[in-house]
Coordinates of C-alpha atoms in Angstrom, one line a residue:
X23 CA 49.6 138.9 -57.8
X24 CA 47.1 141.7 -57.5
X25 CA 46.6 141.8 -61.3
X26 CA 45.9 138.0 -61.3
X27 CA 43.5 138.4 -58.4
X28 CA 45.5 136.0 -56.2
X29 CA 43.6 135.0 -53.1
X30 CA 46.0 135.7 -50.3
X31 CA 43.5 134.7 -47.6
X32 CA 43.5 131.1 -48.8
X33 CA 47.2 130.9 -49.4
X34 CA 49.3 128.9 -46.9
X35 CA 51.0 131.1 -44.3
X36 CA 54.8 131.1 -44.3
X37 CA 56.4 133.8 -42.1
X38 CA 59.6 134.5 -44.0
X39 CA 62.3 136.9 -42.7
X40 CA 60.9 139.6 -45.1
X41 CA 57.4 139.1 -43.7
X42 CA 58.7 139.3 -40.1
X43 CA 60.7 142.5 -41.0
X44 CA 57.6 144.1 -42.4
X45 CA 55.5 143.2 -39.4
X46 CA 58.2 144.6 -37.1
X47 CA 58.8 147.9 -38.8
X48 CA 55.5 148.8 -40.4
X49 CA 54.4 150.9 -37.4
X50 CA 57.7 152.5 -36.6
X51 CA 58.2 153.4 -40.2
X52 CA 55.1 155.6 -40.2
X53 CA 52.6 153.2 -41.8
X54 CA 52.5 152.0 -45.3
X55 CA 55.4 152.8 -47.6
X56 CA 55.2 155.0 -50.7
X57 CA 55.2 153.1 -54.0
X58 CA 56.8 154.3 -57.2
X59 CA 57.1 152.5 -60.5
X60 CA 60.6 151.9 -62.1
X61 CA 60.8 150.5 -65.6
X62 CA 63.4 148.2 -67.0
X63 CA 63.8 148.0 -70.8
X64 CA 61.9 145.0 -72.2
X65 CA 60.3 144.1 -68.9
X66 CA 57.2 144.9 -66.9
X67 CA 57.4 147.9 -64.4
X68 CA 58.6 147.2 -60.9
X69 CA 57.3 148.8 -57.7
X70 CA 59.9 150.4 -55.5
X71 CA 58.8 151.2 -51.9
X72 CA 60.3 153.9 -49.7
X73 CA 59.3 155.6 -46.4
X74 CA 59.1 159.3 -45.6
X75 CA 62.5 160.5 -44.5
X76 CA 61.6 163.5 -42.4
X77 CA 58.9 161.6 -40.5
X78 CA 61.5 159.0 -39.5
X79 CA 64.0 161.7 -38.5
X80 CA 61.4 163.4 -36.3
X81 CA 60.7 160.1 -34.6
X82 CA 64.3 159.3 -33.8
X83 CA 65.3 162.9 -32.7
X84 CA 62.2 163.0 -30.5
X85 CA 63.4 159.9 -28.6
X86 CA 65.0 161.3 -25.4
X87 CA 66.5 158.0 -24.4
X88 CA 68.0 157.4 -27.9
X89 CA 69.4 160.9 -28.1
X90 CA 71.1 160.7 -24.7
X91 CA 74.8 161.7 -24.9
X92 CA 74.1 162.8 -28.5
X93 CA 76.7 164.7 -30.5
X94 CA 76.0 168.2 -31.8
X95 CA 79.2 170.2 -31.9
X96 CA 82.6 169.7 -33.6
X97 CA 85.2 168.4 -31.2
X98 CA 88.8 169.0 -32.2
X99 CA 90.4 166.8 -29.6
X100 CA 94.2 167.3 -29.1
X101 CA 96.6 165.3 -27.0
X102 CA 99.0 166.8 -24.5
X103 CA 101.7 166.6 -27.2
X104 CA 99.5 168.5 -29.6
X105 CA 98.5 165.6 -31.8
X106 CA 94.9 165.2 -33.1
X107 CA 92.8 162.6 -31.3
X108 CA 90.1 160.8 -33.3
X109 CA 87.4 158.9 -31.4
X110 CA 83.8 159.9 -31.8
X111 CA 82.3 160.8 -35.2
X112 CA 82.3 164.5 -34.3
X113 CA 86.1 164.5 -33.9
X114 CA 86.7 164.0 -37.7
X115 CA 87.4 166.6 -40.3
X116 CA 84.2 165.9 -42.2
X117 CA 82.1 167.1 -39.2
X118 CA 84.1 170.3 -39.2
X119 CA 83.4 170.6 -42.9
X120 CA 79.7 170.0 -42.3
X121 CA 79.6 172.7 -39.5
X122 CA 81.2 175.3 -41.8
X123 CA 78.8 174.3 -44.6
X124 CA 75.8 174.9 -42.3
X125 CA 77.3 178.1 -41.1
X126 CA 77.4 179.4 -44.7
X127 CA 73.7 178.5 -45.1
X128 CA 72.9 180.2 -41.8
X129 CA 74.5 183.4 -43.1
X130 CA 72.2 183.6 -46.1
X131 CA 69.8 186.6 -46.2
X132 CA 66.8 184.3 -46.2
X133 CA 68.0 182.1 -43.3
X134 CA 66.3 181.9 -39.9
X135 CA 68.2 184.2 -37.6
X136 CA 66.4 183.0 -34.4
X137 CA 66.9 179.3 -34.2
X138 CA 70.3 177.6 -34.1
X139 CA 71.4 175.9 -37.3
X140 CA 72.8 172.4 -36.5
X141 CA 74.7 169.9 -38.8
X142 CA 73.0 166.5 -38.8
X143 CA 75.0 163.9 -40.7
X144 CA 73.0 161.2 -42.4
X145 CA 74.4 157.6 -42.4
X146 CA 73.1 155.0 -44.8
X147 CA 73.7 151.2 -44.8
X148 CA 73.1 149.3 -48.0
X149 CA 73.5 145.6 -48.3
X150 CA 71.5 142.6 -49.6
X151 CA 70.3 139.9 -47.2
X152 CA 68.4 136.6 -47.5
X153 CA 64.6 136.9 -47.1
X154 CA 63.7 133.2 -47.0
X155 CA 65.0 130.0 -45.3
X156 CA 66.4 128.4 -48.4
X157 CA 68.6 131.2 -49.7
X158 CA 66.8 131.9 -53.0
X159 CA 65.0 135.2 -52.2
X160 CA 67.1 138.3 -51.5
X161 CA 66.1 141.8 -50.5
X162 CA 68.3 144.9 -50.3
X163 CA 67.1 147.3 -47.7
X164 CA 68.5 150.9 -47.5
X165 CA 68.8 151.6 -43.8
X166 CA 69.3 155.1 -42.3
X167 CA 70.6 156.6 -39.1
X168 CA 72.2 159.8 -37.9
X169 CA 75.7 160.7 -36.7
X170 CA 74.3 162.8 -33.9
X171 CA 73.3 159.6 -32.1
X172 CA 76.3 158.5 -30.0
X173 CA 78.2 155.4 -31.1
X174 CA 76.9 153.3 -28.2
X175 CA 73.2 154.0 -29.1
X176 CA 73.8 153.8 -32.8
X177 CA 74.7 150.1 -32.4
X178 CA 71.0 149.5 -31.5
X179 CA 68.5 148.4 -34.1
X180 CA 66.1 151.1 -32.7
X181 CA 68.5 153.9 -33.9
X182 CA 68.0 152.8 -37.6
X183 CA 65.0 152.9 -39.8
X184 CA 64.2 151.5 -43.3
X185 CA 64.4 154.2 -45.9
X186 CA 63.4 151.8 -48.7
X187 CA 63.9 148.4 -50.4
X188 CA 65.8 147.8 -53.7
X189 CA 63.8 145.0 -55.3
X190 CA 65.6 142.2 -57.0
X191 CA 66.4 142.6 -60.7
X192 CA 63.3 141.4 -62.6
X193 CA 65.1 138.9 -64.7
X194 CA 66.5 135.4 -64.0
X195 CA 70.2 134.8 -63.6
X196 CA 70.4 133.3 -67.1
X197 CA 68.6 136.3 -68.6
X198 CA 70.8 138.7 -66.7
X199 CA 73.9 136.9 -67.9
X200 CA 72.7 137.0 -71.5
X201 CA 72.1 140.8 -71.1
X202 CA 75.6 141.3 -69.9
X203 CA 77.0 139.5 -72.9
X204 CA 75.3 142.1 -75.2
X205 CA 76.8 145.5 -75.8
X206 CA 73.4 147.3 -75.9
X207 CA 72.1 145.7 -72.6
X208 CA 75.4 145.2 -70.8
X209 CA 74.7 147.8 -68.1
X210 CA 70.9 147.4 -67.8
X211 CA 71.2 145.9 -64.3
X212 CA 73.2 148.7 -62.9
X213 CA 70.9 151.3 -64.6
X214 CA 68.0 149.6 -62.9
X215 CA 69.8 149.6 -59.5
X216 CA 70.4 153.3 -59.6
X217 CA 66.9 154.0 -60.9
X218 CA 65.6 152.3 -57.8
X219 CA 68.0 154.2 -55.6
X220 CA 66.9 157.5 -57.0
X221 CA 63.4 156.7 -56.1
X222 CA 64.3 155.7 -52.6
X223 CA 66.6 158.7 -52.0
X224 CA 64.3 161.3 -53.4
X225 CA 63.0 162.5 -50.0
X226 CA 66.5 162.5 -48.5
X227 CA 67.8 164.5 -51.5
X228 CA 65.0 167.1 -51.2
X229 CA 65.9 167.5 -47.5
X230 CA 69.6 167.5 -48.2
X231 CA 69.5 170.4 -50.7
X232 CA 67.1 172.5 -48.6
X233 CA 69.1 175.6 -47.6
X234 CA 66.7 176.5 -44.8
X235 CA 67.0 173.2 -42.8
X236 CA 64.2 171.5 -41.0
X237 CA 62.6 173.0 -37.9
X238 CA 62.6 170.4 -35.2
X239 CA 62.2 170.3 -31.4
X240 CA 64.8 168.2 -29.7
X241 CA 63.6 167.0 -26.2
X242 CA 67.1 166.0 -25.1
X243 CA 68.3 169.6 -25.7
X244 CA 65.0 171.2 -24.6
X245 CA 65.0 173.5 -27.6
X246 CA 64.0 173.9 -31.2
X247 CA 66.7 173.8 -33.9
X248 CA 67.1 174.1 -37.6
X249 CA 68.4 170.6 -38.5
X250 CA 70.4 170.5 -41.7
X251 CA 70.4 166.8 -42.8
X252 CA 73.4 166.1 -45.0
X253 CA 74.3 162.7 -46.5
X254 CA 77.8 162.0 -45.0
X255 CA 78.5 158.2 -45.0
X256 CA 77.4 155.1 -46.8
X257 CA 78.2 151.8 -45.1
X258 CA 78.4 148.5 -47.0
X259 CA 80.8 145.9 -48.4
X260 CA 83.3 146.4 -51.2
X261 CA 81.1 145.1 -54.0
X262 CA 78.2 147.1 -52.7
X263 CA 80.3 150.3 -52.6
X264 CA 81.5 149.7 -56.2
X265 CA 77.8 149.4 -57.3
X266 CA 76.9 152.6 -55.4
X267 CA 79.8 154.4 -57.1
X268 CA 79.1 152.7 -60.5
X269 CA 82.7 151.5 -60.4
X270 CA 83.7 148.2 -62.0
X271 CA 82.7 145.3 -59.9
X272 CA 85.7 143.5 -61.2
X273 CA 89.0 142.8 -59.4
X274 CA 91.2 141.3 -62.2
X275 CA 94.9 142.0 -62.5
X276 CA 94.5 144.4 -65.5
X277 CA 91.9 146.8 -64.0
X278 CA 93.0 150.4 -64.1
X279 CA 91.6 151.4 -60.7
X280 CA 91.4 148.7 -58.0
X281 CA 89.3 150.9 -55.7
X282 CA 86.5 153.4 -56.3
X283 CA 88.2 156.1 -54.1
X284 CA 91.7 156.4 -55.6
X285 CA 93.6 156.1 -58.9
X286 CA 95.8 153.1 -57.9
X287 CA 95.9 150.4 -60.6
X288 CA 95.6 146.7 -59.6
X289 CA 99.1 146.1 -60.9
X290 CA 100.5 148.3 -58.2
X291 CA 98.2 147.3 -55.3
X292 CA 101.0 145.3 -53.6
X293 CA 103.6 148.2 -53.9
X294 CA 103.8 149.9 -50.6
X295 CA 105.7 152.8 -52.2
X296 CA 103.1 153.5 -55.0
X297 CA 101.5 156.9 -55.1
X298 CA 97.8 156.9 -54.5
X299 CA 95.6 160.0 -55.2
X300 CA 91.9 160.3 -54.1
X301 CA 89.5 160.8 -56.9
X302 CA 87.5 164.0 -57.4
X303 CA 83.7 163.4 -57.7
X304 CA 83.1 166.3 -60.1
X305 CA 85.9 165.1 -62.4
X306 CA 84.4 161.6 -62.5
X307 CA 80.9 163.0 -63.0
X308 CA 82.1 165.1 -65.9
X309 CA 83.9 162.3 -67.7
X310 CA 81.1 159.8 -67.2
X311 CA 78.4 162.3 -68.3
X312 CA 80.4 163.2 -71.4
X313 CA 81.0 159.6 -72.5
X314 CA 77.3 158.7 -71.9
X315 CA 76.4 161.4 -74.3
X316 CA 78.8 160.1 -76.9
X317 CA 77.5 156.5 -76.5
X318 CA 73.9 157.6 -76.8
X319 CA 74.5 160.0 -79.7
X320 CA 76.0 157.3 -81.9
X321 CA 74.5 154.0 -80.7
X322 CA 75.0 152.2 -84.1
X323 CA 78.2 153.9 -85.3
X324 CA 81.8 153.3 -84.3
X325 CA 82.8 157.0 -84.5
X326 CA 83.9 157.9 -81.0
X327 CA 82.4 154.8 -79.4
X328 CA 85.8 153.1 -78.9
X329 CA 87.4 156.2 -77.5
X330 CA 84.5 156.8 -75.1
X331 CA 84.7 153.3 -73.8
X332 CA 88.5 153.6 -73.4
X333 CA 88.1 156.8 -71.3
X334 CA 85.6 154.9 -69.0
X335 CA 88.0 152.0 -68.7
X336 CA 90.8 154.4 -67.7
X337 CA 88.8 155.4 -64.6
X338 CA 87.1 152.0 -64.2
X339 CA 83.6 153.4 -64.4
X340 CA 80.5 152.1 -66.2
X341 CA 78.5 154.5 -68.4
X342 CA 75.9 155.1 -65.7
X343 CA 75.3 158.1 -63.5
X344 CA 75.2 157.2 -59.8
X345 CA 72.2 158.3 -57.8
X346 CA 74.6 159.7 -55.3
X347 CA 76.1 162.2 -57.7
X348 CA 73.2 164.5 -57.0
X349 CA 74.4 165.0 -53.4
X350 CA 77.1 167.5 -52.6
X351 CA 78.5 166.0 -49.4
X352 CA 79.0 169.4 -47.8
X353 CA 81.4 170.4 -50.6
X354 CA 83.8 167.5 -49.9
X355 CA 85.7 167.1 -53.3
X356 CA 85.7 163.3 -53.1
X357 CA 81.9 163.1 -52.7
X358 CA 80.4 159.6 -52.7
X359 CA 83.8 158.1 -53.6
X360 CA 85.3 159.3 -50.4
X361 CA 82.3 158.6 -48.2
X362 CA 82.3 154.8 -48.8
X363 CA 85.2 153.7 -46.6
X364 CA 86.4 150.1 -46.9
X365 CA 84.7 147.5 -44.8
X366 CA 87.1 145.7 -42.5
X367 CA 85.6 142.2 -42.6
X368 CA 86.1 141.7 -46.3
X369 CA 89.0 144.1 -46.9
X370 CA 91.1 142.8 -44.0
X371 CA 90.0 139.5 -42.7
X372 CA 88.9 138.1 -46.0
X373 CA 91.4 140.1 -48.0
X374 CA 94.9 140.9 -46.7
X375 CA 94.9 138.3 -43.9
X376 CA 93.4 135.6 -46.1

């Protein structure tokens, strides 16, 4: 519209859900978003918008009311009979893993020895939603919050902020279907999706891998800490999680792995006695990376191509590197595949119960 010098001032006003969302969150998101161009083969560049991560983190952690009853320490709750009790987020094993991870950072020679180093788990929510009243325009926001906020407060919209927007694929449904039918462009859409995610997550990634943490004053604690923000959980539906993990978004009877987080085939998904092993992120990363190299090296030859595709089919992964493979998830071996738990609405009410 800008290139064609479209006159917005004379255009009819129609306050869609997207316009209302922008008006509501423009101020709390720290002003105008940062724009980055993502290119799709054979199509014009697309603008991807994202907001500054640390600026939003400072805003939320500075809110005394929001941080009331906040969680900071690992709580290994045990019943009178000696059994583990799981309730709040900080009672889980991942929080314990995060605390140990931060402790190792704090023991580095270059680490700050004055301020306390605190584990701050980052939670993302990714899902598409309608942005108009006729169901034709969709937008996919990436929302962010923190595990330190207690569950009661984390249910509030004020405890979340928009990290960025994944724009719709810049091709029509007919063109996208035609691309999927061709071998050379079959995975263009998922490549575009993760290019957009990489752009949106770049600030979070830089903060995540920073071994020094982020110096921050917490009014609710009355002290300054070294906050170590670590990506810990991605909330979404089953299809969204499969896209995030670059797992097959297919649920036919012959698929080799029915879920992104384990090696159970679809044929044994109704067998209660079947063995199920969680996948290892580094193993998946190595296999996918190796097969991508083979497919790129011989794009017009059949040598090794069939074998490479067969290896990817065995683990039900597309030849695309997920944007989340750059995160280490505090050393958890399952990585992004283990940090996308199933979503009860679809997996239970619309799945097993249906």
